[in-house]
PDB file of C-alpha atoms in Angstrom:
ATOM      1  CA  UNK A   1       0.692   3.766 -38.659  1.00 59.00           C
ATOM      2  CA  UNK A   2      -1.046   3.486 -35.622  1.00 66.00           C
ATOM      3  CA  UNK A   3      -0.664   5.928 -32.727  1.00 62.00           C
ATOM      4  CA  UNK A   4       0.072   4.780 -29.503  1.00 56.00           C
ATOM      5  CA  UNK A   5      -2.959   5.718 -26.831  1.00 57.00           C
ATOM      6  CA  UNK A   6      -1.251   7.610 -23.532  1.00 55.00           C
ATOM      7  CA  UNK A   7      -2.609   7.657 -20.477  1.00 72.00           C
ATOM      8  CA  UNK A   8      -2.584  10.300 -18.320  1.00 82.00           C
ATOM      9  CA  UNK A   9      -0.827  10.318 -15.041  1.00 91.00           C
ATOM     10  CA  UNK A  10      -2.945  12.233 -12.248  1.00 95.00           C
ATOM     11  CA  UNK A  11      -1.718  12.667  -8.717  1.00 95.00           C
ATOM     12  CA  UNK A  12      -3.526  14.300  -5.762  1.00 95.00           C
ATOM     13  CA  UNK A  13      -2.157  14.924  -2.274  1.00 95.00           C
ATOM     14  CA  UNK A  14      -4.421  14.330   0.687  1.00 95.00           C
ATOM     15  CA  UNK A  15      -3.796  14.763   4.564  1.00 95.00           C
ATOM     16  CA  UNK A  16      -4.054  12.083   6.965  1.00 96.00           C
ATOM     17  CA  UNK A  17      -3.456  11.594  10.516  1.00 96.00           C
ATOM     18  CA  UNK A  18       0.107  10.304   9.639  1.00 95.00           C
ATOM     19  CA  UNK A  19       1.215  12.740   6.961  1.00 95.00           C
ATOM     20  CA  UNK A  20       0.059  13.354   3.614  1.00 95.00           C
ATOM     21  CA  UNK A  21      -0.338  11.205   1.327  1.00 95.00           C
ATOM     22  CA  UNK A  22       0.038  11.216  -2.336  1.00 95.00           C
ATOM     23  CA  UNK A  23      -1.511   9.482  -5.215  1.00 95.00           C
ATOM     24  CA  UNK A  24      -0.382   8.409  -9.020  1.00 94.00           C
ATOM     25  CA  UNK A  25      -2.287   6.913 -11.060  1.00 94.00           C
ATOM     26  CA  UNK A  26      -5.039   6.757 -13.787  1.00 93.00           C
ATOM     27  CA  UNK A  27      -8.942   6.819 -13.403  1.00 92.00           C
ATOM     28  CA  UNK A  28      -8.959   2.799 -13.033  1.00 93.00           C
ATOM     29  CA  UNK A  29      -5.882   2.386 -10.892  1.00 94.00           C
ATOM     30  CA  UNK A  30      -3.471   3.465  -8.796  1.00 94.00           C
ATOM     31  CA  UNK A  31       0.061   2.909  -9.610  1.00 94.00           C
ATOM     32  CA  UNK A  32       1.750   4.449  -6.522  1.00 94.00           C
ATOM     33  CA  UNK A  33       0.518   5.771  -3.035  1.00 94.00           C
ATOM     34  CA  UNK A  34       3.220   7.133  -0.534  1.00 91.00           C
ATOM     35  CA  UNK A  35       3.421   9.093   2.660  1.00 92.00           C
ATOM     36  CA  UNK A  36       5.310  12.194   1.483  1.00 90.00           C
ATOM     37  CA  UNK A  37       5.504  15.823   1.514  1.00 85.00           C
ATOM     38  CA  UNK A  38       6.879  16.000  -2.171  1.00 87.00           C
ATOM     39  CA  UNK A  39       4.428  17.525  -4.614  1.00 84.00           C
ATOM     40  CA  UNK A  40       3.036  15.579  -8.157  1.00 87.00           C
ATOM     41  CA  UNK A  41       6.180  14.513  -9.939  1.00 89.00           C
ATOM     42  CA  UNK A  42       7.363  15.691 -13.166  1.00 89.00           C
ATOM     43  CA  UNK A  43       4.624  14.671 -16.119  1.00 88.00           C
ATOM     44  CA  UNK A  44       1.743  14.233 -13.364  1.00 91.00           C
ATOM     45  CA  UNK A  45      -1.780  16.380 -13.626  1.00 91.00           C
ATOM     46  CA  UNK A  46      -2.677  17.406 -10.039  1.00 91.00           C
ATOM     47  CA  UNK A  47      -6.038  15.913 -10.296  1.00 92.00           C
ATOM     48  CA  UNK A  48      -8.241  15.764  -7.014  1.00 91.00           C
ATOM     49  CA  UNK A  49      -9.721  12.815  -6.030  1.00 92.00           C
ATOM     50  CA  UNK A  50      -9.229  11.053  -9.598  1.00 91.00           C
ATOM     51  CA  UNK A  51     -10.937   8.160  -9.804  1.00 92.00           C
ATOM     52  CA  UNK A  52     -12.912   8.497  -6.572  1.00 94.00           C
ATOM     53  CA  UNK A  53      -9.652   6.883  -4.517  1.00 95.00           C
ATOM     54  CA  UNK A  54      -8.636  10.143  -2.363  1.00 95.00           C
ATOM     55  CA  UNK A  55     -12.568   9.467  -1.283  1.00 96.00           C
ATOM     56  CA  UNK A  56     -11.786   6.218  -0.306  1.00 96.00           C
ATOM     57  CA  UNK A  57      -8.349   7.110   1.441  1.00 96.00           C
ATOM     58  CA  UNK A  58     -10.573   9.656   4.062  1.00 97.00           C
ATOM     59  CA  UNK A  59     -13.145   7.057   4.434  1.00 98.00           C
ATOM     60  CA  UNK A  60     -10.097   4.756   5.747  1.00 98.00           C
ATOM     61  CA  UNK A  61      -8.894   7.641   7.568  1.00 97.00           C
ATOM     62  CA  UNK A  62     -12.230   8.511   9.222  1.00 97.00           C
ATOM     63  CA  UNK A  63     -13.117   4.625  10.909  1.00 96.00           C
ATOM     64  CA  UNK A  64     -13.630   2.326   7.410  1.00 97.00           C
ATOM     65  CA  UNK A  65     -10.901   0.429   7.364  1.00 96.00           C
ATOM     66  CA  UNK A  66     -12.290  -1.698   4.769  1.00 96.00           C
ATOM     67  CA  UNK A  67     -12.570   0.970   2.155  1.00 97.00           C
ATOM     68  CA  UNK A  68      -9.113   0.264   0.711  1.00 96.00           C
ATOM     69  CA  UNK A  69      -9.873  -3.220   0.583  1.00 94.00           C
ATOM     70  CA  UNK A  70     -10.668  -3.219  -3.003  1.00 92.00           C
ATOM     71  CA  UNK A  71      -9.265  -0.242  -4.642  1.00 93.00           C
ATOM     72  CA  UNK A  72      -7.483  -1.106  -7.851  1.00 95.00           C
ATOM     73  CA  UNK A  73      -4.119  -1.343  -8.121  1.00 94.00           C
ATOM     74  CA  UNK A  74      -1.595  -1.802 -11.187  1.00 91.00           C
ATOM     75  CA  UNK A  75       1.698  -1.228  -9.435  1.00 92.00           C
ATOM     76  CA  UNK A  76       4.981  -1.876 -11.197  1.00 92.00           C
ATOM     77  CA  UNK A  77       6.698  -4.914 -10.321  1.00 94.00           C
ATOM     78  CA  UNK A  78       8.421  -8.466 -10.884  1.00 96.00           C
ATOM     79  CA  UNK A  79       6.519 -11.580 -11.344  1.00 96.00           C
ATOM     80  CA  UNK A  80       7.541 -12.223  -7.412  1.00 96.00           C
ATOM     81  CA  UNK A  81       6.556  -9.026  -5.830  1.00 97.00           C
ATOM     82  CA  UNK A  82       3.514  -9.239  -8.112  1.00 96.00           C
ATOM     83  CA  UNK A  83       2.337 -12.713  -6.524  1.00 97.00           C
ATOM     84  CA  UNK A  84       3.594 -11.380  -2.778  1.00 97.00           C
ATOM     85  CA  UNK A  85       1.792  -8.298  -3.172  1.00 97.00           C
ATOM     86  CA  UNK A  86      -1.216 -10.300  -4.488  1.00 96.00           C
ATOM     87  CA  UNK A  87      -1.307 -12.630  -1.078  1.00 97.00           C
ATOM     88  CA  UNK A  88      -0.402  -9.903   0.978  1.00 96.00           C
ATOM     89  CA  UNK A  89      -3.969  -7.820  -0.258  1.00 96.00           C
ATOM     90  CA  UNK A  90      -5.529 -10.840   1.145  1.00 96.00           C
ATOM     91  CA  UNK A  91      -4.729 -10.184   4.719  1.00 96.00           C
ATOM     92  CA  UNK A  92      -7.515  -8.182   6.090  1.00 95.00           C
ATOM     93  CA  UNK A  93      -7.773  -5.049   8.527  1.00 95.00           C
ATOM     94  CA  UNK A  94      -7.178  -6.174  12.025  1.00 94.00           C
ATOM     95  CA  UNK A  95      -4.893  -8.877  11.016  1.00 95.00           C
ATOM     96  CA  UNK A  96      -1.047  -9.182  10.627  1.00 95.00           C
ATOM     97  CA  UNK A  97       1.073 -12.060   9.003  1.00 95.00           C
ATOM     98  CA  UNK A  98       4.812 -12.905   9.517  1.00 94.00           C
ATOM     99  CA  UNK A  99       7.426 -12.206   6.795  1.00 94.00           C
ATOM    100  CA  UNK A 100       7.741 -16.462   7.503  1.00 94.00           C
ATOM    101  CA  UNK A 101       3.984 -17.228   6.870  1.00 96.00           C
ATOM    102  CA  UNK A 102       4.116 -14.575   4.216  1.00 96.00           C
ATOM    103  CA  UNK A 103       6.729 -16.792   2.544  1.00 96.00           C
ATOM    104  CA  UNK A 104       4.785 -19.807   2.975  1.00 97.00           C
ATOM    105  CA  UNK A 105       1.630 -18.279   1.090  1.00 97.00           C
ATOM    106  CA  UNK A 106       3.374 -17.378  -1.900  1.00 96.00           C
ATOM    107  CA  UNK A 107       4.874 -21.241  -1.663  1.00 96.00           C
ATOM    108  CA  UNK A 108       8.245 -20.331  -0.833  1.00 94.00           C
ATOM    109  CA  UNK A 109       9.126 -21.091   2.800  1.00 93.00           C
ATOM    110  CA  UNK A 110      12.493 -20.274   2.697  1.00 93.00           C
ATOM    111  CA  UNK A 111      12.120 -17.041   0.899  1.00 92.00           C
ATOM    112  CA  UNK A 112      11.244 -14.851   3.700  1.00 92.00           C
ATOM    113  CA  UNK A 113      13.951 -12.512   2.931  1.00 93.00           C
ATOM    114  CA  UNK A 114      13.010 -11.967  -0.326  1.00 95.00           C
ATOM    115  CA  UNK A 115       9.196 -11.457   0.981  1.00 94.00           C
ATOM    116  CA  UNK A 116      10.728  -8.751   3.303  1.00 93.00           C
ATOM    117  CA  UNK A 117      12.449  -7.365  -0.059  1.00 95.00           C
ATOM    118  CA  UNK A 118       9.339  -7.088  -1.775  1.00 96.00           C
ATOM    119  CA  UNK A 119       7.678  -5.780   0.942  1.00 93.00           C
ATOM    120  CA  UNK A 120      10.151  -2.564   1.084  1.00 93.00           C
ATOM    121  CA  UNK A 121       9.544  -2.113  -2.603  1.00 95.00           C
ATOM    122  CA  UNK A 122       5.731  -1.956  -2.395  1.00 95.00           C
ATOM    123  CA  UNK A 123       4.826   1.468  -4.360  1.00 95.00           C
ATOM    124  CA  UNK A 124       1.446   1.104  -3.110  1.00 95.00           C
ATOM    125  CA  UNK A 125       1.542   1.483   0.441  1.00 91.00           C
ATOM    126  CA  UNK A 126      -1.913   1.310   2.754  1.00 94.00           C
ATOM    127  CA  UNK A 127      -3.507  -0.105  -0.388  1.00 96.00           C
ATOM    128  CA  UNK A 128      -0.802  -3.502  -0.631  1.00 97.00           C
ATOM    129  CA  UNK A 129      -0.795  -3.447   3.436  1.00 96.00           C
ATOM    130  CA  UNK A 130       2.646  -3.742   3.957  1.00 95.00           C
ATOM    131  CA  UNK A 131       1.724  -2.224   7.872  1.00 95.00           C
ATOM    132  CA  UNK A 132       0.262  -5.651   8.648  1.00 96.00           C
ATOM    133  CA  UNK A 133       3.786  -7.686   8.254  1.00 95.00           C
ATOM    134  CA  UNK A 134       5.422  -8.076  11.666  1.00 93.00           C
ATOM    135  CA  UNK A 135       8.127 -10.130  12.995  1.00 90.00           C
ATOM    136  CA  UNK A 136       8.154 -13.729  14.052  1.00 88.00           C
ATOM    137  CA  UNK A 137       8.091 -12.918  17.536  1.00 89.00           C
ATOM    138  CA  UNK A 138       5.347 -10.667  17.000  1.00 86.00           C
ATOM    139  CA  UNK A 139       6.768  -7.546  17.114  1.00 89.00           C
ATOM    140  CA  UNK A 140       6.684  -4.644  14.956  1.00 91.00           C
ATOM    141  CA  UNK A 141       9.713  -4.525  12.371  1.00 89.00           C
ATOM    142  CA  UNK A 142      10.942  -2.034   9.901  1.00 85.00           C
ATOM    143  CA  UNK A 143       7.804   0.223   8.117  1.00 89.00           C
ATOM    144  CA  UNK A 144       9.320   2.334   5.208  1.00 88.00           C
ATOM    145  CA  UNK A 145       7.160   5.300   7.309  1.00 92.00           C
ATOM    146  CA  UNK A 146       8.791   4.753  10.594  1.00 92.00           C
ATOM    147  CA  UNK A 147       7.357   2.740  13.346  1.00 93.00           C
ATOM    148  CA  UNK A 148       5.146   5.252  14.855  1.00 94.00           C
ATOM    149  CA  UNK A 149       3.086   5.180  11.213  1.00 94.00           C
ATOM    150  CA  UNK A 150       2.885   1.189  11.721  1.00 95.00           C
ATOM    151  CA  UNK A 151       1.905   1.419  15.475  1.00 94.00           C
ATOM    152  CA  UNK A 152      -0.887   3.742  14.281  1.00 95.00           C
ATOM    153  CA  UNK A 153      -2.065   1.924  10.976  1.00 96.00           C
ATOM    154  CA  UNK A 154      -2.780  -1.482  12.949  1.00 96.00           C
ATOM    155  CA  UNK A 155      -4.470   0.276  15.814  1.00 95.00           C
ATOM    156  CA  UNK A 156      -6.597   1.758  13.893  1.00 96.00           C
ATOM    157  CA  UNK A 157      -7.607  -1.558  12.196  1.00 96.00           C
ATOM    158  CA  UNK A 158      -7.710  -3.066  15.558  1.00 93.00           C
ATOM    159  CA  UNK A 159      -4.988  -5.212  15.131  1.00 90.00           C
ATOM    160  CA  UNK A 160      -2.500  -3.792  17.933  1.00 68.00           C
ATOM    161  CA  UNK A 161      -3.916  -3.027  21.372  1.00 57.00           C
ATOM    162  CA  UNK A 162      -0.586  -1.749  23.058  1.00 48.00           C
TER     163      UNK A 162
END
């Protein structure tokens, strides 16, 4: 009979200029990242700075916005969200995309809904830079964390100088 191998599930909590952030994941990747003042869920080992990532979330914090750029990710997901998620990654610091061009990427232009739906049920926020979506028109539009946290996130990528 072979025994299935577990992994362990570590969280750690770490302050930022927009609220504190918290971590899940294993030593290779993280699974889930959200702006929250809830503690390490049930199961989870507070574990601090597993992996190296909370070291990389300050370093993003404190001016290199480029140090999230490659942290590994292994968030839960459908094939869809998967491949949005994937394209989204690709947009850099100091750039934004529309839900519309998002669509387009992914090679569904009239799916731009759905894009917006996978976008609000990205578990990896910062990391899958949901921030960097705005409208059409160019204006901000819904951030699970509230506007303000959006208006911060892209000016301090330099992609928002208002």
């Amino acid at each position: 009979m072979e025994i299935p191998i577990v992994t362990a599930l570590y969280c750690d909590i770490v302050p930022t200029p927009i609220g504190p952030v918290r971590l899940l994941g294993s030593e290779d990747a993280i699974e889930q990242l959200f702006l929250t003042e809830d503690g390490p869920p049930p199961g989870a080992v507070l574990r601090p700075n597993f992996g190296g990532f909370a070291a990389r979330l300050r370093a993003y914090f404190g001016g290199d916005v480029q140090a999230l750029e490659t942290l590994p990710v292994n968030p839960p997901g459908t094939p869809f969200q998967q491949e949005v998620w994937r394209e989204l990654r690709r947009v850099g610091p100091g750039s934004t995309v529309s839900y519309g061009e998002l669509a387009k990427r992914v090679q569904r232009p009239d799916a731009s809904r759905a894009v917006g739906m996978a976008n609000a049920r990205n578990p990896v926020a910062l990391v899958i830079p949901c921030h960097r979506v705005i409208g059409s028109n160019g204006k901000l539009t819904g951030y699970a964390y509230g506007l303000d946290a959006k208006r911060w996130l892209l000016r301090h990528e330099g992609a928002l100088l208002l």
